[in-house]
Structure formats: structure tokens, C-alpha cells
Amino acid sequence: MHSPCFTSSSKRRFPFKEFGIYFVMGILFISQAVAGWIMVASGLDQRPAVSHLNLTLHLLLALTLFSLALWTAFGHKYGFHDTSKKVTWSLPSKLAAFSFVILIIQVSYGGFTAGLKAGHVSDTWPLMLGKLIPPNLFNSWINIFESPQTIVFIHRWFAWLGLILVPLVYYIVKKQNYPADIQNGLKWLIGVVALQITLGVLTILSYVNIVIALIHQANAIVLVGLAVFFIHRFRAVDRK
């Protein structure tokens, strides 16, 4: 028997078992709209600026929707993973997932930085306010969510962890003779990560030039997309 299918306006069909994915996408789309309204409303009370927390929530919901859509697209292109079988996570898969978490944290702090205009705290690099590590950055846990100085300091240096992790993943997959497309893709990923850090430094030195800052933000979306791609491909290799 054929699985029940829904028909889209383009006359393409998808199995009923995929309904859950698209339902979640719809919920995320609605949540994104609600979060956007809350974000805008947060800037209408006494100050012409939105809450950096609401802005980051709005951003993360958008990236979640983007990531889920990409994962589904990769499933259609490369095949959906069989979730009925428990498959051990290989070291490259674990590192890719960990790198994705690091990236999301870094993007979150990018949202905090933008919402608080923390990029204007200092236009020097690597020194910040004349010091490599300014004082009183972490004298309270609330600083990591509210202090512009602490937030921009974390955003400046957390990215370098990604620049360490990606070459490490490349070294492992090359040593284990993974498919050529994965190895070549990781070379490009190293370049994109290096470009992102370079753009971040230039954003600082230019005192947040709007064009450079926007390219920096756009490249972050590219990085999220690439991270989803590699997790999908690594898990596919794990199942073979």
C-alpha cells in the first residue's frame, strides 16, 4: 500500500510521515511572527530600541526554521536517515554537533551585541578599552547577559574556538578517508570561518561600518547552513 500523501500547489507530493516536519515549520513560522511583534513592542516603551534578548530570540527562531528547512531539503537530496535504528555517533559527527552548538552561542552573542550596540564599546583589536582583558567583566553572572562590555568581549573571542574545531574535524575525516565531497567541503568551511573572523575584526576596527557588519551577519547564516549540511552528511556516513 502507498503511504497517504499531501499534494502541494506545484503538484509535488510528500509522504504523510513528513507531515510532522512541515507542521513544526508552520509553528516556528508563527512563533517567529509573534517573537517579532514582541521584539518591536519592546522598543516602543520609553526608548527607541528593542530588547537585545527579544531580538536574539527572534533571530534564533529564524535560524531554527532555516536549519530545519535545510535538514529537510538535504533529506530529499541525499535521503532521509532511518531513525528506527540506533546508530553510534562518530567522532566527526560529535565534533560537528559540538561546533554547531558553539556557533549558535556565538550567533546569540552577536544578537546581544547588535541589540545593545555593544560593538561601539571599543574600536581597537585585540585590545579592548586599552587592555587584553578589561577588569570587572565577570564580577556578576548577569554581566554575561546584560553588560555590553562583557558581551562584546565574549563575542570577540568565542569565535576562535570554531577556528580550532573545524581544522580538527578536517584532519580526522582526512585520516579516516571520508568521501571526497566532505573533505573538500571542509576546506571551504575553514575558509568561511576565517572570513567570518576577519569580518568581525574589520567590524570592530571600522567602528561598526554598516556594510561590513551586514556582510558579517550574512556570512554567519552561511556558516549555520554549512554546519547543518555537515551534521547531515556525517550522520549519513555513520549509518553506512
PDB file of C-alpha atoms in Angstrom:
ATOM      1  CA  MET A   1       0.000   0.000   0.000  1.00  0.00           C
ATOM      2  CA  HIS A   2       1.143   3.528  -0.714  1.00  0.00           C
ATOM      3  CA  SER A   3       1.534   5.964   2.161  1.00  0.00           C
ATOM      4  CA  PRO A   4      -1.039   8.774   2.235  1.00  0.00           C
ATOM      5  CA  CYS A   5       0.330  11.878   0.575  1.00  0.00           C
ATOM      6  CA  PHE A   6      -0.442  15.567   0.624  1.00  0.00           C
ATOM      7  CA  THR A   7      -0.320  17.490  -2.635  1.00  0.00           C
ATOM      8  CA  SER A   8       1.301  20.924  -2.876  1.00  0.00           C
ATOM      9  CA  SER A   9       0.326  23.665  -5.319  1.00  0.00           C
ATOM     10  CA  SER A  10       3.210  22.591  -7.583  1.00  0.00           C
ATOM     11  CA  LYS A  11       1.639  19.101  -7.843  1.00  0.00           C
ATOM     12  CA  ARG A  12       4.566  17.556  -5.963  1.00  0.00           C
ATOM     13  CA  ARG A  13       3.660  15.006  -3.316  1.00  0.00           C
ATOM     14  CA  PHE A  14       5.207  14.246   0.045  1.00  0.00           C
ATOM     15  CA  PRO A  15       4.508  11.285   2.330  1.00  0.00           C
ATOM     16  CA  PHE A  16       2.179  11.667   5.264  1.00  0.00           C
ATOM     17  CA  LYS A  17       5.059  10.712   7.610  1.00  0.00           C
ATOM     18  CA  GLU A  18       6.709  14.039   6.722  1.00  0.00           C
ATOM     19  CA  PHE A  19       3.670  15.993   7.874  1.00  0.00           C
ATOM     20  CA  GLY A  20       5.190  16.444  11.339  1.00  0.00           C
ATOM     21  CA  ILE A  21       8.241  18.235   9.922  1.00  0.00           C
ATOM     22  CA  TYR A  22       6.149  20.712   7.984  1.00  0.00           C
ATOM     23  CA  PHE A  23       3.788  21.181  10.912  1.00  0.00           C
ATOM     24  CA  VAL A  24       6.745  22.119  13.136  1.00  0.00           C
ATOM     25  CA  MET A  25       7.919  24.533  10.431  1.00  0.00           C
ATOM     26  CA  GLY A  26       4.498  26.152  10.472  1.00  0.00           C
ATOM     27  CA  ILE A  27       4.588  26.507  14.258  1.00  0.00           C
ATOM     28  CA  LEU A  28       8.070  28.024  14.029  1.00  0.00           C
ATOM     29  CA  PHE A  29       6.875  30.459  11.380  1.00  0.00           C
ATOM     30  CA  ILE A  30       4.028  31.608  13.622  1.00  0.00           C
ATOM     31  CA  SER A  31       6.354  31.778  16.649  1.00  0.00           C
ATOM     32  CA  GLN A  32       8.754  33.871  14.605  1.00  0.00           C
ATOM     33  CA  ALA A  33       5.984  36.348  13.811  1.00  0.00           C
ATOM     34  CA  VAL A  34       4.917  36.536  17.471  1.00  0.00           C
ATOM     35  CA  ALA A  35       8.517  36.982  18.631  1.00  0.00           C
ATOM     36  CA  GLY A  36       8.953  39.727  16.035  1.00  0.00           C
ATOM     37  CA  TRP A  37       5.923  41.579  17.353  1.00  0.00           C
ATOM     38  CA  ILE A  38       7.167  41.237  20.950  1.00  0.00           C
ATOM     39  CA  MET A  39      10.603  42.452  19.859  1.00  0.00           C
ATOM     40  CA  VAL A  40       9.205  45.553  18.177  1.00  0.00           C
ATOM     41  CA  ALA A  41       6.870  46.218  21.105  1.00  0.00           C
ATOM     42  CA  SER A  42       9.855  46.134  23.468  1.00  0.00           C
ATOM     43  CA  GLY A  43      11.227  49.198  21.702  1.00  0.00           C
ATOM     44  CA  LEU A  44       8.055  51.244  21.930  1.00  0.00           C
ATOM     45  CA  ASP A  45       8.207  51.845  25.663  1.00  0.00           C
ATOM     46  CA  GLN A  46      10.290  54.864  26.749  1.00  0.00           C
ATOM     47  CA  ARG A  47      13.226  54.132  24.409  1.00  0.00           C
ATOM     48  CA  PRO A  48      13.592  53.782  20.617  1.00  0.00           C
ATOM     49  CA  ALA A  49      15.477  50.463  20.826  1.00  0.00           C
ATOM     50  CA  VAL A  50      14.367  46.856  21.071  1.00  0.00           C
ATOM     51  CA  SER A  51      15.350  44.470  23.848  1.00  0.00           C
ATOM     52  CA  HIS A  52      18.542  42.612  22.930  1.00  0.00           C
ATOM     53  CA  LEU A  53      17.062  39.462  24.470  1.00  0.00           C
ATOM     54  CA  ASN A  54      13.915  39.662  22.354  1.00  0.00           C
ATOM     55  CA  LEU A  55      15.982  40.427  19.261  1.00  0.00           C
ATOM     56  CA  THR A  56      18.141  37.353  19.873  1.00  0.00           C
ATOM     57  CA  LEU A  57      15.084  35.147  20.485  1.00  0.00           C
ATOM     58  CA  HIS A  58      13.665  36.364  17.174  1.00  0.00           C
ATOM     59  CA  LEU A  59      16.986  35.579  15.485  1.00  0.00           C
ATOM     60  CA  LEU A  60      17.276  32.092  16.991  1.00  0.00           C
ATOM     61  CA  LEU A  61      13.726  31.158  15.967  1.00  0.00           C
ATOM     62  CA  ALA A  62      14.535  32.245  12.413  1.00  0.00           C
ATOM     63  CA  LEU A  63      17.716  30.161  12.394  1.00  0.00           C
ATOM     64  CA  THR A  64      15.850  27.155  13.819  1.00  0.00           C
ATOM     65  CA  LEU A  65      13.323  27.388  10.991  1.00  0.00           C
ATOM     66  CA  PHE A  66      16.136  27.848   8.471  1.00  0.00           C
ATOM     67  CA  SER A  67      18.056  24.850   9.848  1.00  0.00           C
ATOM     68  CA  LEU A  68      15.017  22.569   9.878  1.00  0.00           C
ATOM     69  CA  ALA A  69      14.143  23.553   6.306  1.00  0.00           C
ATOM     70  CA  LEU A  70      17.721  22.834   5.208  1.00  0.00           C
ATOM     71  CA  TRP A  71      17.767  19.490   7.029  1.00  0.00           C
ATOM     72  CA  THR A  72      14.568  18.512   5.238  1.00  0.00           C
ATOM     73  CA  ALA A  73      15.966  19.662   1.877  1.00  0.00           C
ATOM     74  CA  PHE A  74      19.135  17.624   2.438  1.00  0.00           C
ATOM     75  CA  GLY A  75      16.931  14.653   3.317  1.00  0.00           C
ATOM     76  CA  HIS A  76      15.197  14.929  -0.051  1.00  0.00           C
ATOM     77  CA  LYS A  77      18.525  15.268  -1.853  1.00  0.00           C
ATOM     78  CA  TYR A  78      20.627  12.663  -0.027  1.00  0.00           C
ATOM     79  CA  GLY A  79      17.936  10.535   1.565  1.00  0.00           C
ATOM     80  CA  PHE A  80      16.266  10.684   4.966  1.00  0.00           C
ATOM     81  CA  HIS A  81      18.015   8.972   7.857  1.00  0.00           C
ATOM     82  CA  ASP A  82      16.422   5.817   9.235  1.00  0.00           C
ATOM     83  CA  THR A  83      15.627   6.860  12.802  1.00  0.00           C
ATOM     84  CA  SER A  84      14.317   3.402  13.716  1.00  0.00           C
ATOM     85  CA  LYS A  85      17.872   2.126  14.098  1.00  0.00           C
ATOM     86  CA  LYS A  86      20.160   3.440  16.810  1.00  0.00           C
ATOM     87  CA  VAL A  87      23.473   4.417  15.257  1.00  0.00           C
ATOM     88  CA  THR A  88      26.519   5.459  17.265  1.00  0.00           C
ATOM     89  CA  TRP A  89      27.756   8.987  16.740  1.00  0.00           C
ATOM     90  CA  SER A  90      31.235   9.006  15.211  1.00  0.00           C
ATOM     91  CA  LEU A  91      33.864  11.467  16.416  1.00  0.00           C
ATOM     92  CA  PRO A  92      33.388  13.752  13.365  1.00  0.00           C
ATOM     93  CA  SER A  93      29.608  13.756  13.976  1.00  0.00           C
ATOM     94  CA  LYS A  94      30.098  14.628  17.644  1.00  0.00           C
ATOM     95  CA  LEU A  95      32.555  17.407  16.802  1.00  0.00           C
ATOM     96  CA  ALA A  96      30.229  18.746  14.102  1.00  0.00           C
ATOM     97  CA  ALA A  97      27.318  18.834  16.562  1.00  0.00           C
ATOM     98  CA  PHE A  98      29.512  20.476  19.205  1.00  0.00           C
ATOM     99  CA  SER A  99      30.696  23.031  16.652  1.00  0.00           C
ATOM    100  CA  PHE A 100      27.069  23.780  15.805  1.00  0.00           C
ATOM    101  CA  VAL A 101      26.326  24.475  19.472  1.00  0.00           C
ATOM    102  CA  ILE A 102      29.388  26.748  19.660  1.00  0.00           C
ATOM    103  CA  LEU A 103      28.200  28.552  16.521  1.00  0.00           C
ATOM    104  CA  ILE A 104      24.700  29.100  17.922  1.00  0.00           C
ATOM    105  CA  ILE A 105      26.164  30.523  21.142  1.00  0.00           C
ATOM    106  CA  GLN A 106      28.373  32.818  19.083  1.00  0.00           C
ATOM    107  CA  VAL A 107      25.430  33.912  16.924  1.00  0.00           C
ATOM    108  CA  SER A 108      23.414  34.554  20.097  1.00  0.00           C
ATOM    109  CA  TYR A 109      26.122  36.840  21.386  1.00  0.00           C
ATOM    110  CA  GLY A 110      26.133  38.514  18.006  1.00  0.00           C
ATOM    111  CA  GLY A 111      22.438  39.211  18.573  1.00  0.00           C
ATOM    112  CA  PHE A 112      23.159  40.553  22.065  1.00  0.00           C
ATOM    113  CA  THR A 113      25.940  42.717  20.631  1.00  0.00           C
ATOM    114  CA  ALA A 114      23.677  44.147  17.946  1.00  0.00           C
ATOM    115  CA  GLY A 115      20.776  44.737  20.329  1.00  0.00           C
ATOM    116  CA  LEU A 116      22.926  46.573  22.869  1.00  0.00           C
ATOM    117  CA  LYS A 117      25.045  48.318  20.202  1.00  0.00           C
ATOM    118  CA  ALA A 118      27.951  46.816  22.118  1.00  0.00           C
ATOM    119  CA  GLY A 119      30.147  46.934  19.034  1.00  0.00           C
ATOM    120  CA  HIS A 120      30.672  50.621  19.794  1.00  0.00           C
ATOM    121  CA  VAL A 121      32.288  49.843  23.162  1.00  0.00           C
ATOM    122  CA  SER A 122      35.772  49.776  21.608  1.00  0.00           C
ATOM    123  CA  ASP A 123      37.164  50.149  18.088  1.00  0.00           C
ATOM    124  CA  THR A 124      40.519  48.513  18.835  1.00  0.00           C
ATOM    125  CA  TRP A 125      41.636  44.905  18.462  1.00  0.00           C
ATOM    126  CA  PRO A 126      42.997  42.734  20.052  1.00  0.00           C
ATOM    127  CA  LEU A 127      42.998  45.237  22.920  1.00  0.00           C
ATOM    128  CA  MET A 128      39.637  46.351  24.262  1.00  0.00           C
ATOM    129  CA  LEU A 129      39.466  49.555  26.276  1.00  0.00           C
ATOM    130  CA  GLY A 130      43.250  49.518  26.271  1.00  0.00           C
ATOM    131  CA  LYS A 131      43.563  46.039  27.797  1.00  0.00           C
ATOM    132  CA  LEU A 132      43.581  42.484  26.529  1.00  0.00           C
ATOM    133  CA  ILE A 133      41.163  41.526  29.315  1.00  0.00           C
ATOM    134  CA  PRO A 134      39.411  44.595  30.769  1.00  0.00           C
ATOM    135  CA  PRO A 135      38.600  44.463  34.507  1.00  0.00           C
ATOM    136  CA  ASN A 136      35.198  43.652  36.049  1.00  0.00           C
ATOM    137  CA  LEU A 137      33.905  41.728  33.039  1.00  0.00           C
ATOM    138  CA  PHE A 138      32.696  38.777  35.083  1.00  0.00           C
ATOM    139  CA  ASN A 139      32.160  40.220  38.558  1.00  0.00           C
ATOM    140  CA  SER A 140      28.483  39.195  38.273  1.00  0.00           C
ATOM    141  CA  TRP A 141      26.828  36.381  36.338  1.00  0.00           C
ATOM    142  CA  ILE A 142      24.249  38.838  34.997  1.00  0.00           C
ATOM    143  CA  ASN A 143      27.056  40.528  33.058  1.00  0.00           C
ATOM    144  CA  ILE A 144      27.121  37.700  30.531  1.00  0.00           C
ATOM    145  CA  PHE A 145      23.576  38.670  29.509  1.00  0.00           C
ATOM    146  CA  GLU A 146      23.373  42.377  30.247  1.00  0.00           C
ATOM    147  CA  SER A 147      26.798  44.087  30.245  1.00  0.00           C
ATOM    148  CA  PRO A 148      27.798  45.440  26.786  1.00  0.00           C
ATOM    149  CA  GLN A 149      31.497  45.164  27.691  1.00  0.00           C
ATOM    150  CA  THR A 150      31.221  41.527  28.781  1.00  0.00           C
ATOM    151  CA  ILE A 151      29.002  40.538  25.870  1.00  0.00           C
ATOM    152  CA  VAL A 152      31.238  42.046  23.192  1.00  0.00           C
ATOM    153  CA  PHE A 153      34.323  40.545  24.875  1.00  0.00           C
ATOM    154  CA  ILE A 154      32.764  37.056  24.706  1.00  0.00           C
ATOM    155  CA  HIS A 155      31.684  37.643  21.101  1.00  0.00           C
ATOM    156  CA  ARG A 156      35.196  38.743  20.163  1.00  0.00           C
ATOM    157  CA  TRP A 157      36.995  35.669  21.471  1.00  0.00           C
ATOM    158  CA  PHE A 158      34.497  32.785  21.450  1.00  0.00           C
ATOM    159  CA  ALA A 159      34.697  32.575  17.650  1.00  0.00           C
ATOM    160  CA  TRP A 160      38.299  31.392  17.789  1.00  0.00           C
ATOM    161  CA  LEU A 161      37.118  28.070  19.208  1.00  0.00           C
ATOM    162  CA  GLY A 162      35.422  27.436  15.869  1.00  0.00           C
ATOM    163  CA  LEU A 163      38.650  28.170  14.023  1.00  0.00           C
ATOM    164  CA  ILE A 164      40.277  25.421  16.097  1.00  0.00           C
ATOM    165  CA  LEU A 165      37.468  22.868  15.790  1.00  0.00           C
ATOM    166  CA  VAL A 166      36.935  22.944  12.015  1.00  0.00           C
ATOM    167  CA  PRO A 167      40.550  22.110  11.047  1.00  0.00           C
ATOM    168  CA  LEU A 168      40.457  19.380  13.706  1.00  0.00           C
ATOM    169  CA  VAL A 169      37.379  17.834  12.056  1.00  0.00           C
ATOM    170  CA  TYR A 170      39.081  18.094   8.652  1.00  0.00           C
ATOM    171  CA  TYR A 171      42.181  16.333   9.980  1.00  0.00           C
ATOM    172  CA  ILE A 172      40.056  13.487  11.371  1.00  0.00           C
ATOM    173  CA  VAL A 173      37.920  12.950   8.243  1.00  0.00           C
ATOM    174  CA  LYS A 174      41.014  13.057   6.027  1.00  0.00           C
ATOM    175  CA  LYS A 175      42.748  10.488   8.225  1.00  0.00           C
ATOM    176  CA  GLN A 176      39.646   8.253   8.165  1.00  0.00           C
ATOM    177  CA  ASN A 177      39.297   8.658   4.382  1.00  0.00           C
ATOM    178  CA  TYR A 178      35.793  10.143   4.319  1.00  0.00           C
ATOM    179  CA  PRO A 179      34.169  10.853   0.912  1.00  0.00           C
ATOM    180  CA  ALA A 180      35.936  13.492  -1.189  1.00  0.00           C
ATOM    181  CA  ASP A 181      32.961  15.874  -1.202  1.00  0.00           C
ATOM    182  CA  ILE A 182      33.050  16.057   2.610  1.00  0.00           C
ATOM    183  CA  GLN A 183      36.808  16.630   2.689  1.00  0.00           C
ATOM    184  CA  ASN A 184      36.634  19.347   0.017  1.00  0.00           C
ATOM    185  CA  GLY A 185      33.635  20.932   1.712  1.00  0.00           C
ATOM    186  CA  LEU A 186      35.514  21.183   4.993  1.00  0.00           C
ATOM    187  CA  LYS A 187      38.317  23.054   3.227  1.00  0.00           C
ATOM    188  CA  TRP A 188      35.764  25.623   2.133  1.00  0.00           C
ATOM    189  CA  LEU A 189      34.302  25.700   5.633  1.00  0.00           C
ATOM    190  CA  ILE A 190      37.717  26.566   7.106  1.00  0.00           C
ATOM    191  CA  GLY A 191      37.864  29.481   4.672  1.00  0.00           C
ATOM    192  CA  VAL A 192      34.367  30.663   5.573  1.00  0.00           C
ATOM    193  CA  VAL A 193      35.159  30.549   9.310  1.00  0.00           C
ATOM    194  CA  ALA A 194      38.382  32.507   8.725  1.00  0.00           C
ATOM    195  CA  LEU A 195      36.425  35.020   6.641  1.00  0.00           C
ATOM    196  CA  GLN A 196      33.849  35.397   9.418  1.00  0.00           C
ATOM    197  CA  ILE A 197      36.517  36.169  11.998  1.00  0.00           C
ATOM    198  CA  THR A 198      38.205  38.613   9.612  1.00  0.00           C
ATOM    199  CA  LEU A 199      34.894  40.378   9.029  1.00  0.00           C
ATOM    200  CA  GLY A 200      34.339  40.539  12.779  1.00  0.00           C
ATOM    201  CA  VAL A 201      37.721  42.185  13.333  1.00  0.00           C
ATOM    202  CA  LEU A 202      37.076  44.628  10.480  1.00  0.00           C
ATOM    203  CA  THR A 203      33.688  45.463  12.000  1.00  0.00           C
ATOM    204  CA  ILE A 204      35.460  46.390  15.223  1.00  0.00           C
ATOM    205  CA  LEU A 205      38.215  48.416  13.558  1.00  0.00           C
ATOM    206  CA  SER A 206      35.725  50.281  11.362  1.00  0.00           C
ATOM    207  CA  TYR A 207      33.654  51.175  14.453  1.00  0.00           C
ATOM    208  CA  VAL A 208      30.787  49.043  13.128  1.00  0.00           C
ATOM    209  CA  ASN A 209      30.678  50.064   9.481  1.00  0.00           C
ATOM    210  CA  ILE A 210      27.163  49.067   8.443  1.00  0.00           C
ATOM    211  CA  VAL A 211      28.197  47.353   5.188  1.00  0.00           C
ATOM    212  CA  ILE A 212      30.899  45.244   6.831  1.00  0.00           C
ATOM    213  CA  ALA A 213      28.582  44.426   9.746  1.00  0.00           C
ATOM    214  CA  LEU A 214      25.821  43.250   7.388  1.00  0.00           C
ATOM    215  CA  ILE A 215      28.239  41.040   5.441  1.00  0.00           C
ATOM    216  CA  HIS A 216      29.436  39.658   8.783  1.00  0.00           C
ATOM    217  CA  GLN A 217      25.839  38.800   9.714  1.00  0.00           C
ATOM    218  CA  ALA A 218      25.087  37.270   6.302  1.00  0.00           C
ATOM    219  CA  ASN A 219      28.190  35.094   6.497  1.00  0.00           C
ATOM    220  CA  ALA A 220      27.010  33.825   9.886  1.00  0.00           C
ATOM    221  CA  ILE A 221      23.871  32.480   8.181  1.00  0.00           C
ATOM    222  CA  VAL A 222      26.075  30.737   5.617  1.00  0.00           C
ATOM    223  CA  LEU A 223      28.003  29.132   8.475  1.00  0.00           C
ATOM    224  CA  VAL A 224      24.793  27.860  10.073  1.00  0.00           C
ATOM    225  CA  GLY A 225      23.756  26.326   6.754  1.00  0.00           C
ATOM    226  CA  LEU A 226      27.132  24.635   6.304  1.00  0.00           C
ATOM    227  CA  ALA A 227      27.034  23.304   9.877  1.00  0.00           C
ATOM    228  CA  VAL A 228      23.640  21.686   9.233  1.00  0.00           C
ATOM    229  CA  PHE A 229      24.958  20.203   5.975  1.00  0.00           C
ATOM    230  CA  PHE A 230      27.976  18.580   7.609  1.00  0.00           C
ATOM    231  CA  ILE A 231      25.999  17.143  10.522  1.00  0.00           C
ATOM    232  CA  HIS A 232      23.583  15.631   7.992  1.00  0.00           C
ATOM    233  CA  ARG A 233      26.383  14.175   5.870  1.00  0.00           C
ATOM    234  CA  PHE A 234      28.352  12.827   8.842  1.00  0.00           C
ATOM    235  CA  ARG A 235      25.280  11.089  10.236  1.00  0.00           C
ATOM    236  CA  ALA A 236      24.630   9.564   6.826  1.00  0.00           C
ATOM    237  CA  VAL A 237      28.158   8.144   6.826  1.00  0.00           C
ATOM    238  CA  ASP A 238      27.607   6.844  10.376  1.00  0.00           C
ATOM    239  CA  ARG A 239      24.644   4.800   9.151  1.00  0.00           C
ATOM    240  CA  LYS A 240      26.563   3.078   6.353  1.00  0.00           C
TER     241      LYS A 240
END
